[in-house]
XYZ file of C-alpha atoms in Angstrom:
234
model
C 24.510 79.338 -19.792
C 26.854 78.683 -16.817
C 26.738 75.433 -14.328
C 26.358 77.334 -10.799
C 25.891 75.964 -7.631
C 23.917 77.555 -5.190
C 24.160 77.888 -1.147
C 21.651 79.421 0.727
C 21.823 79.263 4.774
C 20.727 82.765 6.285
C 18.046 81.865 8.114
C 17.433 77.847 9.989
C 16.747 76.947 6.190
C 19.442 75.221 4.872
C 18.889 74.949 0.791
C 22.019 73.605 -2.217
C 20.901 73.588 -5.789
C 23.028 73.150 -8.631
C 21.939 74.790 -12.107
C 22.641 74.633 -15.605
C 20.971 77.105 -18.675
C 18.260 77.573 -15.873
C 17.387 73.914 -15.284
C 17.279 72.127 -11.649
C 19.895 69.516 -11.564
C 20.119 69.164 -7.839
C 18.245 70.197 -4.914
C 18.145 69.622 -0.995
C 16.556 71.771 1.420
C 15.880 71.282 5.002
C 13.786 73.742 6.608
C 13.873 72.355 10.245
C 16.908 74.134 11.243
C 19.502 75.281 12.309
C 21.727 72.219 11.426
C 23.630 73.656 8.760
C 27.107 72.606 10.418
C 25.939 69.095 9.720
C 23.555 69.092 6.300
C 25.424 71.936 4.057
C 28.772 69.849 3.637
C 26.802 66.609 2.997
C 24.418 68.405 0.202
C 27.040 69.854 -1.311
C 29.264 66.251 -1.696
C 26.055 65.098 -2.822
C 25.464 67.362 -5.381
C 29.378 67.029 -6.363
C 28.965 63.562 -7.147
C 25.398 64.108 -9.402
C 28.134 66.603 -11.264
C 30.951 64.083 -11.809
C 28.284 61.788 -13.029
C 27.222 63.715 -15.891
C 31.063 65.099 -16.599
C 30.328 68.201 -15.112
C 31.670 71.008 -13.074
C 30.356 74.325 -11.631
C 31.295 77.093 -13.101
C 30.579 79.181 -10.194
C 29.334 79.231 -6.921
C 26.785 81.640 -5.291
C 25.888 82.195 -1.756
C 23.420 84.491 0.229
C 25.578 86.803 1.493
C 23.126 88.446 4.132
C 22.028 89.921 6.166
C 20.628 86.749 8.330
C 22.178 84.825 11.215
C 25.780 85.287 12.012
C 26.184 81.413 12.430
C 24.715 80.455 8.975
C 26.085 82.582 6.998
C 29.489 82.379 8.053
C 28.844 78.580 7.452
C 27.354 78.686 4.017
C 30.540 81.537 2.843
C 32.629 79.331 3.995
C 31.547 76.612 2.137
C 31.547 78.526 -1.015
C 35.126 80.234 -0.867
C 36.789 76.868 -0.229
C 34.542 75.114 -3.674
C 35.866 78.100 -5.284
C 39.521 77.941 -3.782
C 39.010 74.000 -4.553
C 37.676 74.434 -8.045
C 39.345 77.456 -9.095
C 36.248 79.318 -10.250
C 34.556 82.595 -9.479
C 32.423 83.481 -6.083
C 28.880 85.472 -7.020
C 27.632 86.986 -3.382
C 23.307 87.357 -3.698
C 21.482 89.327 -0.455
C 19.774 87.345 0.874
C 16.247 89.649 1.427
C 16.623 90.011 -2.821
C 16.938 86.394 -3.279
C 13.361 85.943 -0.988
C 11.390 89.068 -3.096
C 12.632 87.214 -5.980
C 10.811 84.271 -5.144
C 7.652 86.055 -4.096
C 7.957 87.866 -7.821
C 7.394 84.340 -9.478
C 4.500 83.570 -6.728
C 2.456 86.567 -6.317
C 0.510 89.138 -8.423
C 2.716 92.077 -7.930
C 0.588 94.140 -9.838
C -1.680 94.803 -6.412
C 1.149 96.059 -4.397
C 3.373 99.171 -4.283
C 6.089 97.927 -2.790
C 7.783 94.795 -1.396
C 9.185 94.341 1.571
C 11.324 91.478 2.462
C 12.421 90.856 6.453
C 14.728 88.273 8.139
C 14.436 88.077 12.111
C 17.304 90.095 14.324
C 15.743 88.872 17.388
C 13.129 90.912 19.949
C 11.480 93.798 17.701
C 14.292 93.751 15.417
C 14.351 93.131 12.030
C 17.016 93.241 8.793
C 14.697 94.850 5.854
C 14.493 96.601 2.432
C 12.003 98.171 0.149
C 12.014 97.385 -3.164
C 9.677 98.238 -5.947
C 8.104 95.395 -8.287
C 11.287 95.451 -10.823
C 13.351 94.651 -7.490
C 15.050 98.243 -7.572
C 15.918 99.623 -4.018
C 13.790 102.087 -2.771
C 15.146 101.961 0.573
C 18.347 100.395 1.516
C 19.141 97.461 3.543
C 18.072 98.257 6.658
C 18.385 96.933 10.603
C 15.070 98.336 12.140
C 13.201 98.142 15.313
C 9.538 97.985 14.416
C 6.496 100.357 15.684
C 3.357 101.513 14.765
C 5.150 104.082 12.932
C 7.465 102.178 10.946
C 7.031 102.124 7.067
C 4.368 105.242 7.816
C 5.387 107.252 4.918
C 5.381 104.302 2.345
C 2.009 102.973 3.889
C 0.477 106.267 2.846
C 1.342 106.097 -0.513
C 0.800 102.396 -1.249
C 0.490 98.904 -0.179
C 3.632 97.122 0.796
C 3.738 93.209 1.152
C 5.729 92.050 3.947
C 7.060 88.505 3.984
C 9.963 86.496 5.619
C 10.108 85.070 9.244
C 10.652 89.121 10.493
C 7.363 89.731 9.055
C 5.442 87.430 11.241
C 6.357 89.190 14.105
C 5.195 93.230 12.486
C 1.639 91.580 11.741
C 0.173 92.734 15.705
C 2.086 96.150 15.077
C 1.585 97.278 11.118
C -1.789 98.284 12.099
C -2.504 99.778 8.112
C -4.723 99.013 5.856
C -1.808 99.019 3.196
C 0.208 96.599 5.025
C -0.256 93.123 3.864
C 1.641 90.043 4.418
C 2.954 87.020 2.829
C 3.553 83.633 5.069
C 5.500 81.288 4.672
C 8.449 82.664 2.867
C 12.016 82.519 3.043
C 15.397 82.343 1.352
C 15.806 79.236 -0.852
C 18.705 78.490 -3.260
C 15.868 77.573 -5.834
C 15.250 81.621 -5.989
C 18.942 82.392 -6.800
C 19.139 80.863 -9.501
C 18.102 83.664 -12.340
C 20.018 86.416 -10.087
C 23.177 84.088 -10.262
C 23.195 83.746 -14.014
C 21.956 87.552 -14.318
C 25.641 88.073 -12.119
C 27.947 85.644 -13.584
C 26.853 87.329 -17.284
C 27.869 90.309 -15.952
C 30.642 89.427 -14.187
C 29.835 90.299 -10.715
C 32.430 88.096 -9.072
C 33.671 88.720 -5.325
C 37.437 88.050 -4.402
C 37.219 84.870 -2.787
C 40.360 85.605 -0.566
C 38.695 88.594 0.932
C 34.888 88.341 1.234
C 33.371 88.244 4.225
C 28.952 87.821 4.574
C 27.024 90.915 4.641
C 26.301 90.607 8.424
C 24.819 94.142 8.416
C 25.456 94.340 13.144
C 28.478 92.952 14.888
C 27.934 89.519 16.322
C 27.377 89.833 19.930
C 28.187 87.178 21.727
C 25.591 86.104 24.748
C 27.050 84.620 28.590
C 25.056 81.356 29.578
C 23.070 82.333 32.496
C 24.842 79.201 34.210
C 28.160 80.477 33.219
C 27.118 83.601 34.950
C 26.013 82.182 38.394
C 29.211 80.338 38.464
C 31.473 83.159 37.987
C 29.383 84.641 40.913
C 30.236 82.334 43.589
């Protein structure tokens, strides 16, 4: 099994672990974020040098790819195309909402739920989403949606859905059903890549490191400082 070192930073979590035949060799997370700017390079030398100790060397890198915040993951890619560039080995690109139902599929007794539902926050009512079922198929793409008391409706009737992720936290006052349930406390970590990395580096899922950009899902729109505004005013 392949050495792969994994980046995870979109959401304020900011996770590295490196992995060989399934095994932990290094991890860092830091979940009081964002400060990826500053912690992902110095994981990431750190978990170099735990490498070169033991004569090693990734074989690949993965990073969540999105959707998340424009800022992180733009910072984690970043990070991985110039190991790869660096290293000269292959880029794997994991969504990010997969690599958090992943982890709830190791933590939870799926067999009481229909569906799963992972969401990252897009600000206001706004959330990045997908269905999946408990074999982590797509039921419903990758979604940006602004949630109501009608949201999910026709998958409610039908089953129980568990929501989880820091999107969810925010549906719990609005997901008024009695099949809506939710999970706290989740969110992407590099520890929950690690099967779905080795599952894409035996298959050879690779991206083209010269040309892959993060799965922002919107356009980054850029906000004015209300100070900024007030002095272009006078």
């Amino acid at each position: 099994m392949p050495c792969i070192l994994n980046i995870e930073t979109a959401t304020e979590v900011c996770s590295v672990v490196v992995s060989r035949d399934g095994r932990v060799i290094f991890q860092k997370e830091e979940t009081k974020g964002p400060s990826h700017a500053v912690l992902l390079g110095t994981f990431v030398d750190e978990a170099v040098k735990i490498l070169r100790a033991q004569n090693l060397q990734p074989d690949a890198v993965a990073v969540s790819c999105g959707p998340g915040s424009y800022t992180g993951l733009r910072i984690g890619v970043s990070e991985a195309k110039g190991l790869c560039f660096g290293l000269n080995i292959p880029l794997i690109a994991l969504n990010s909402l997969k690599i958090m139902a992943n982890g709830v599929s190791k933590m939870a007794d799926l067999e009481d739920y229909t569906l799963l539902c992972p969401m990252i926050d897009a600000r206001r009512m706004e959330v990045y989403d997908v269905l999946l079922n408990k074999e982590l198929q797509e039921v419903r793409p990758v979604s940006a949606d602004i949630i109501d008391e009608d949201s999910f409706a026709d998958y409610l009737n039908k089953g129980r859905i568990l929501f989880f992720g820091n999107g969810a936290e925010k549906c719990k006052t609005v997901l008024k059903s009695e099949t809506a349930l939710f999970l706290d406390n989740v969110y992407p970590r590099a520890l929950d890549m690690i099967s779905l990395a080795e599952e894409a580096y035996a298959a050879g899922d690779f991206e083209d490191v010269a040309y892959f950009e993060p799965f922002y899902l919107k356009e980054f729109v850029a906000t004015t400082p209300k100070n900024k505004v007030l002095t272009d005013m006078k």
